[in-house]
mmCIF file of C-alpha atoms in Angstrom:
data_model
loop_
_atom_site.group_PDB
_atom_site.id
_atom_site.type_symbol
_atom_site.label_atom_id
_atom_site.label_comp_id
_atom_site.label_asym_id
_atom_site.label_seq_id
_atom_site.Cartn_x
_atom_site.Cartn_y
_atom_site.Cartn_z
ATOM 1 C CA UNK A 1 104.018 -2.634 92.671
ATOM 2 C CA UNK A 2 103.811 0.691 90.349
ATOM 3 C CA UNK A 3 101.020 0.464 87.998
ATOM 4 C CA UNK A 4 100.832 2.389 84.900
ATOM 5 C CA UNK A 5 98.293 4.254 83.574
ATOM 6 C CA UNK A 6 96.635 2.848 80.366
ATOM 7 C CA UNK A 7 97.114 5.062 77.294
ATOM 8 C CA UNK A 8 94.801 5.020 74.420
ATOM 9 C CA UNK A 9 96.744 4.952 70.827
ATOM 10 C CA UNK A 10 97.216 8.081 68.827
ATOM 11 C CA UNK A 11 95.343 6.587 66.224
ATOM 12 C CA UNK A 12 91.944 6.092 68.242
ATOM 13 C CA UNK A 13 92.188 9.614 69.141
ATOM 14 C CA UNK A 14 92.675 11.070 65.319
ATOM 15 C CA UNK A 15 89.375 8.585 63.901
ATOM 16 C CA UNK A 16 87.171 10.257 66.801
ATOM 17 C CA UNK A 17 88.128 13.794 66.077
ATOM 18 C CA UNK A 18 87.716 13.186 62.656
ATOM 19 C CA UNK A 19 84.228 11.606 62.972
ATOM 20 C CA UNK A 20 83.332 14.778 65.188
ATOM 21 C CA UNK A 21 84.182 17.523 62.778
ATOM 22 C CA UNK A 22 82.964 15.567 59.846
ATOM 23 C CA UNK A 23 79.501 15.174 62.017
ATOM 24 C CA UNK A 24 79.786 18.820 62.708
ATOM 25 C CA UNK A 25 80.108 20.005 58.442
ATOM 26 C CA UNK A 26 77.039 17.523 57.573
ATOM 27 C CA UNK A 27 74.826 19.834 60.443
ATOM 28 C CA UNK A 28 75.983 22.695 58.969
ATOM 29 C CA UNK A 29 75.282 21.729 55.148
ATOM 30 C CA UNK A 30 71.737 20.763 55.953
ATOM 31 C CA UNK A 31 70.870 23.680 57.915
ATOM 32 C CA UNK A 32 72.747 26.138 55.197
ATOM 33 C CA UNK A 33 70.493 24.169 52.464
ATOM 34 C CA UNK A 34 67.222 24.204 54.144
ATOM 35 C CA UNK A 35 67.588 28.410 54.262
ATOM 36 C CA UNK A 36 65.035 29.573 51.379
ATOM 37 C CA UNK A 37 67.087 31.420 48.267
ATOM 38 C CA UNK A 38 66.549 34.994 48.020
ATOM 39 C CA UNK A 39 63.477 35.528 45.434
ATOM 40 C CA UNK A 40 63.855 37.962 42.690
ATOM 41 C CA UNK A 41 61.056 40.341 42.309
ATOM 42 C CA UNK A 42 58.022 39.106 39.847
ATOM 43 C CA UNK A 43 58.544 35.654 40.604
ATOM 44 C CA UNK A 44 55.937 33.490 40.568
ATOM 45 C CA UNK A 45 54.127 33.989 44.599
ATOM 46 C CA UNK A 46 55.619 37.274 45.500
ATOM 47 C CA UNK A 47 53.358 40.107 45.490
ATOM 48 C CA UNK A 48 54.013 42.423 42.284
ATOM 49 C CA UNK A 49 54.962 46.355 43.466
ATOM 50 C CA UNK A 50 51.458 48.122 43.251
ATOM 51 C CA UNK A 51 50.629 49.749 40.166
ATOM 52 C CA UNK A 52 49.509 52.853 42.154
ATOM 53 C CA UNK A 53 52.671 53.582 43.432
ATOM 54 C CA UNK A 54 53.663 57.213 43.151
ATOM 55 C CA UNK A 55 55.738 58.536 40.218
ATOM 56 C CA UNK A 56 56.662 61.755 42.641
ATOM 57 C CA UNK A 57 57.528 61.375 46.504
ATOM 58 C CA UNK A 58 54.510 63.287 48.502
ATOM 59 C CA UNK A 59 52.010 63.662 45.607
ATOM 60 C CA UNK A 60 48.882 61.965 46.022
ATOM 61 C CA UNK A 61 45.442 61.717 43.469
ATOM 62 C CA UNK A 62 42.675 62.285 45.628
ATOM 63 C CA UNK A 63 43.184 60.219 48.426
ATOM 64 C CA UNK A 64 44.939 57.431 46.223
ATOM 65 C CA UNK A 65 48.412 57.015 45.276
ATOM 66 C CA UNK A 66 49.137 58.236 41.720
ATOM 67 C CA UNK A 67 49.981 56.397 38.582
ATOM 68 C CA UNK A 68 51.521 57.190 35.279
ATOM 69 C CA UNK A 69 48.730 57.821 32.654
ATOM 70 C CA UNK A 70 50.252 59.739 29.967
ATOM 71 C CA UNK A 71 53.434 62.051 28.917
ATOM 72 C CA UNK A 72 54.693 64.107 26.520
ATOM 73 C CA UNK A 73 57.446 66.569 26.372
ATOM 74 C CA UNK A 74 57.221 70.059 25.115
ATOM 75 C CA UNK A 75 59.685 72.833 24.325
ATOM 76 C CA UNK A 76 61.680 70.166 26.288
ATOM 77 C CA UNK A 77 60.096 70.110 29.513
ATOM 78 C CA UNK A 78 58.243 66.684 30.107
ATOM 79 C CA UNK A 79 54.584 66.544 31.220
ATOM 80 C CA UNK A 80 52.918 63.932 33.093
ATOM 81 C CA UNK A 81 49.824 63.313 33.637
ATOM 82 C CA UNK A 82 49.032 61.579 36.470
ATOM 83 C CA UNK A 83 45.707 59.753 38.063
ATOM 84 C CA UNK A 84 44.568 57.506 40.851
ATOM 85 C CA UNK A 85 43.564 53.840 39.436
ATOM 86 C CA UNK A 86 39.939 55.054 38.503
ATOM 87 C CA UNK A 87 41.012 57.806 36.611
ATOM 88 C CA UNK A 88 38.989 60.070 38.862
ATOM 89 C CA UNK A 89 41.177 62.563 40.052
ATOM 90 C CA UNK A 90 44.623 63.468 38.344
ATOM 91 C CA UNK A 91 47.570 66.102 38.589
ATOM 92 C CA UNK A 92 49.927 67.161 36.173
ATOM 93 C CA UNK A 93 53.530 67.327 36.811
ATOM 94 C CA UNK A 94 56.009 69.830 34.633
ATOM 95 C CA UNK A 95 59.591 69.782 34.780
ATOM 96 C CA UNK A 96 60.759 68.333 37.930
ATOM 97 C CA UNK A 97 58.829 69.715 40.515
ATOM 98 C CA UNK A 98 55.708 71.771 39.673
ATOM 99 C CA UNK A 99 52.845 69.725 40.147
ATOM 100 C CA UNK A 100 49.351 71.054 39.366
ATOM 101 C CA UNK A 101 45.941 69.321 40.764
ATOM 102 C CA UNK A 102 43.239 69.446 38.251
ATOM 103 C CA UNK A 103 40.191 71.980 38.912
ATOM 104 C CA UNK A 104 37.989 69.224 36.629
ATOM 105 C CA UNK A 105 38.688 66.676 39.490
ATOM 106 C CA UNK A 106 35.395 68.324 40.755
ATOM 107 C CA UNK A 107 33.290 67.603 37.646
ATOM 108 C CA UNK A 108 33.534 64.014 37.573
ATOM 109 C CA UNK A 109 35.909 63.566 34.699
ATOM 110 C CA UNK A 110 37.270 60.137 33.503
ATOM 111 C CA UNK A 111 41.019 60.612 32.719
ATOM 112 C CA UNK A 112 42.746 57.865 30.488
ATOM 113 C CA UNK A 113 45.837 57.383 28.252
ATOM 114 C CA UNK A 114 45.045 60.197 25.705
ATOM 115 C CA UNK A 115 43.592 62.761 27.554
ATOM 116 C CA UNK A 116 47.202 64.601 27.659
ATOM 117 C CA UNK A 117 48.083 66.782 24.451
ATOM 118 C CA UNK A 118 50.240 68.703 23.747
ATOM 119 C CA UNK A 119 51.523 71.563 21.212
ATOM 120 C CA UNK A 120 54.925 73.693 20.701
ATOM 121 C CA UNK A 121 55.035 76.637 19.266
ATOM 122 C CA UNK A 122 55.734 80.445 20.276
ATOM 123 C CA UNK A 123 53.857 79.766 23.439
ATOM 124 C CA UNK A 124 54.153 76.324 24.745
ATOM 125 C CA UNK A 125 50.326 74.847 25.589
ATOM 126 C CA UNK A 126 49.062 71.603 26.999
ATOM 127 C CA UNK A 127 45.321 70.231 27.626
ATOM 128 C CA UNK A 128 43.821 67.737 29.754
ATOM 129 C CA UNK A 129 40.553 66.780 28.720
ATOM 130 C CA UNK A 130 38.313 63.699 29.577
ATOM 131 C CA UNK A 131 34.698 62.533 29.218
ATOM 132 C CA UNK A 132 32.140 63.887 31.932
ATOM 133 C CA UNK A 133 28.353 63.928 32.420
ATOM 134 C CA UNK A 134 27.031 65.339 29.102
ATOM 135 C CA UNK A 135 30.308 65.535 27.046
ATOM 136 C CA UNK A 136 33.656 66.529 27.459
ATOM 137 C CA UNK A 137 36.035 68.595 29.467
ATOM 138 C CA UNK A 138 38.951 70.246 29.492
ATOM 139 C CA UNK A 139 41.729 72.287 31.515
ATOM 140 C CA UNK A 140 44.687 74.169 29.923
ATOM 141 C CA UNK A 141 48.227 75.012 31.172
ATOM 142 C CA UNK A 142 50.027 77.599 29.127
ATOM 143 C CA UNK A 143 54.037 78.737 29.880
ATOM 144 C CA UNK A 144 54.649 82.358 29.222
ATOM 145 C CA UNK A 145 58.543 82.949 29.807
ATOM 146 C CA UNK A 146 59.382 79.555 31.146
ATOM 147 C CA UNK A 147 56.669 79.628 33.570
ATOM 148 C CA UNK A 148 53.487 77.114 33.456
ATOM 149 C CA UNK A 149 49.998 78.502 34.724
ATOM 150 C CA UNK A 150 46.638 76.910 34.403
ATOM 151 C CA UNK A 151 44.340 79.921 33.695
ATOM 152 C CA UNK A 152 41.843 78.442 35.600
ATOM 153 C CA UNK A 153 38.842 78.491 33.502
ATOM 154 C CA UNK A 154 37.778 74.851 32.448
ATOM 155 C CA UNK A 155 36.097 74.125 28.375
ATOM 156 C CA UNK A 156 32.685 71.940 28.357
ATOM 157 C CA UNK A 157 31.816 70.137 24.974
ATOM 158 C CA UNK A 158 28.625 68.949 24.888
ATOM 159 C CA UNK A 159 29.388 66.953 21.752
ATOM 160 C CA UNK A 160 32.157 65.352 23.111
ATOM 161 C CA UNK A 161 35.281 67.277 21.400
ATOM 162 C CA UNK A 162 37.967 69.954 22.686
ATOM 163 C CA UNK A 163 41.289 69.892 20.682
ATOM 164 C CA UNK A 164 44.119 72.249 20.368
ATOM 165 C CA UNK A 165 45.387 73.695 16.664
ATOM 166 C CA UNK A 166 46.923 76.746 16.194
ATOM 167 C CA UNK A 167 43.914 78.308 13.928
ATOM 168 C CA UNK A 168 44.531 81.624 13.674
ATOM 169 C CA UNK A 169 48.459 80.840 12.896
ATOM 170 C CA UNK A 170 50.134 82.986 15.235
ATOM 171 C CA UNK A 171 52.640 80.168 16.249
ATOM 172 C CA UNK A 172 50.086 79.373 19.536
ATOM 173 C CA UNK A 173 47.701 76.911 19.811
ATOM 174 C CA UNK A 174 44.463 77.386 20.175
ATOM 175 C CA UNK A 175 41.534 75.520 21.807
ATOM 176 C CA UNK A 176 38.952 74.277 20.215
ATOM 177 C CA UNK A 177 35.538 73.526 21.497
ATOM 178 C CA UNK A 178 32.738 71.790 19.406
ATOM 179 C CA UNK A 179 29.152 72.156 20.701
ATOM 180 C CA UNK A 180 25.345 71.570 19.839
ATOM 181 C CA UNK A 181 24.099 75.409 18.568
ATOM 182 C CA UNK A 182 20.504 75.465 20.892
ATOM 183 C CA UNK A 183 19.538 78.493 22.397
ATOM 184 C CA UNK A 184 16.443 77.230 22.724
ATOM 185 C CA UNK A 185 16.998 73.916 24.364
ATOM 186 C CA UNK A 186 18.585 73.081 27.205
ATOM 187 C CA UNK A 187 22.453 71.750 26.957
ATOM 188 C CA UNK A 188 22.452 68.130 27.504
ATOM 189 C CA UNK A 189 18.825 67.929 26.725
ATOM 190 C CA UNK A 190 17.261 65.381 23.791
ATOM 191 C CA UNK A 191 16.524 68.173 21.997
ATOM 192 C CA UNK A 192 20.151 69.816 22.281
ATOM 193 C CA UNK A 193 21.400 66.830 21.517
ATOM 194 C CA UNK A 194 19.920 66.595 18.306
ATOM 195 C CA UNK A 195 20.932 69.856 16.607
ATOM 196 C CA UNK A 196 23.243 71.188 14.761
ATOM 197 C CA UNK A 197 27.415 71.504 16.242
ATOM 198 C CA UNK A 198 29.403 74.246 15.575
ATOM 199 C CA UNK A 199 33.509 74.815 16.439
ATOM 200 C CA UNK A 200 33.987 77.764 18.658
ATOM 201 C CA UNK A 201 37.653 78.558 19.130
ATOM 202 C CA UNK A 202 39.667 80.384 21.847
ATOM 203 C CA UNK A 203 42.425 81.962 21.806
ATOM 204 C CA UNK A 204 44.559 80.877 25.198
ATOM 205 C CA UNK A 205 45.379 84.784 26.147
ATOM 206 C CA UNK A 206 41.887 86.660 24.572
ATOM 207 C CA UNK A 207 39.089 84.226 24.666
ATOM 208 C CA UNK A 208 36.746 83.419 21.678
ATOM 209 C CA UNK A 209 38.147 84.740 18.408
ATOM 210 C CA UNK A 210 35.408 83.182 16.578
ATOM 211 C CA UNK A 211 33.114 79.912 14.956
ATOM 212 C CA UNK A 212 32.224 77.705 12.328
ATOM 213 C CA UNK A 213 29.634 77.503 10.235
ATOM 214 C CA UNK A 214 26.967 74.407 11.526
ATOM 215 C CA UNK A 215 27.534 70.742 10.694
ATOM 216 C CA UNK A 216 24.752 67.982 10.835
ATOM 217 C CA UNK A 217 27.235 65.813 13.311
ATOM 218 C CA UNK A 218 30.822 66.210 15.024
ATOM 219 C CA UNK A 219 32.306 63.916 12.363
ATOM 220 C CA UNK A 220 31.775 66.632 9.554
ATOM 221 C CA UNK A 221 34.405 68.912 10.875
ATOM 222 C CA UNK A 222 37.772 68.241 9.242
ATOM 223 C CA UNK A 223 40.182 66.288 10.978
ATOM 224 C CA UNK A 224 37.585 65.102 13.596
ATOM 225 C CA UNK A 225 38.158 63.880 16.570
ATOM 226 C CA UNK A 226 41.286 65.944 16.685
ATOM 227 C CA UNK A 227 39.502 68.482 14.566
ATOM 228 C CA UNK A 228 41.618 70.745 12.150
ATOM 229 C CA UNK A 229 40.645 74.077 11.611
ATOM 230 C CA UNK A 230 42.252 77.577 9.725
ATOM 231 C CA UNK A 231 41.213 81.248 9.991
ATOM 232 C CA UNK A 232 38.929 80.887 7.047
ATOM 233 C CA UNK A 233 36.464 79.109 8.940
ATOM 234 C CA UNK A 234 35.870 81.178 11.294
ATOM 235 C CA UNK A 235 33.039 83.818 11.310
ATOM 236 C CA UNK A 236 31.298 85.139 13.766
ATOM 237 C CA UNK A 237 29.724 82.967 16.299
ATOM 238 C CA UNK A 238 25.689 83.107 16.877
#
């Protein structure tokens, strides 16, 4: 006797396949939800980008990565100053590229926010100045036909003050540098500290061009801090 072969229904066949691939989508859901969203930067338990990260490729303060601490454009070329976290050792960047370590990195200045300024004129001039052991100092960069140079030859206040003011109105700014007036004491001393201060000013291409007369304190001199001074103050300086 021929014996068939026992067929299962059509309709059997269609439920299991459909229970498979249904089986199959819920795996996939669950392992496509358990994946963790992409995080957007600042959120709450992702580390922030480091505050110290440099503003130019390859420039480094010190041995620290630099930070923003101040700008300002002039005869419309930006300039940045730029420090390690502690404020202990800075560069400036002009333009795009020049970038100009500071020679008062190695007299234990304390660069912040407003050390930077800044003045137009015939002769573009900037100065970075910050507080030191015993007062205040300062660095200048000058640009003579487009081109920036720092002279090289740092200011000391011993009263705490260096500005910039175009004095002897030539259309350039010059520096200003307010002292104690003791040639018998030593600078920094108690006894320095207590006399008289005078404003010597320099002119950025000739040097001293002259002082003023003697004030009981700093906060005397017109304008002070960012003291204001004109030709007619000036005489000679002791």
């Amino acid at each position: 006797m021929r014996t068939q072969e026992a067929r299962t229904p059509r309709s059997v066949l269609f439920t299991a396949m459909l229970a498979v691939a249904v089986t199959a989508g819920v795996i996939v859901a669950v392992i496509l939800l358990r994946q963790p969203a992409p995080v957007p930067d600042g959120a709450p338990g992702v580390p922030p980008l480091p505050d110290g990260a440099p503003s130019t490729p390859g420039v480094n303060c010190g041995h620290s990565a630099c930070r923003e601490i101040g700008a300002m454009t002039v005869g419309g070329v930006p300039v940045v100053l730029l420090a390690d976290e502690a404020g202990k050792q800075g560069v400036v960047r002009i333009g795009a590229d020049s970038v100009f370590p500071l020679i008062i990195n190695d007299m234990e200045v304390t660069l912040k926010g407003d050390s930077l300024r800044c003045v137009d004129g015939a002769t573009p001039v900037c100065l970075v100045r910050g507080a030191a052991d015993g007062g205040s100092v300062g660095e200048l960069f000058v640009s003579r036909g487009g081109i920036w140079r720092d002279p090289g030859k740092p200011y000391f206040s011993d009263a705490g003050t260096i500005a910039l003011n175009d004095v002897t109105a030539d259309g350039i700014a010059d520096v200003i540098v307010v002292r104690h007036e003791c040639p018998d004491a030593r600078s920094g001393s108690a006894r320095c500290q207590a006399a008289p201060v005078l404003a010597e000013v320099y002119d950025v291409a000739s040097g001293s061009v002259g002082c003023t007369r003697r004030y009981t304190a700093p906060s005397e001199l017109r304008g002070w801090p960012d003291v204001r001074l004109t030709r007619a103050d000036l005489r000679a300086c002791p």
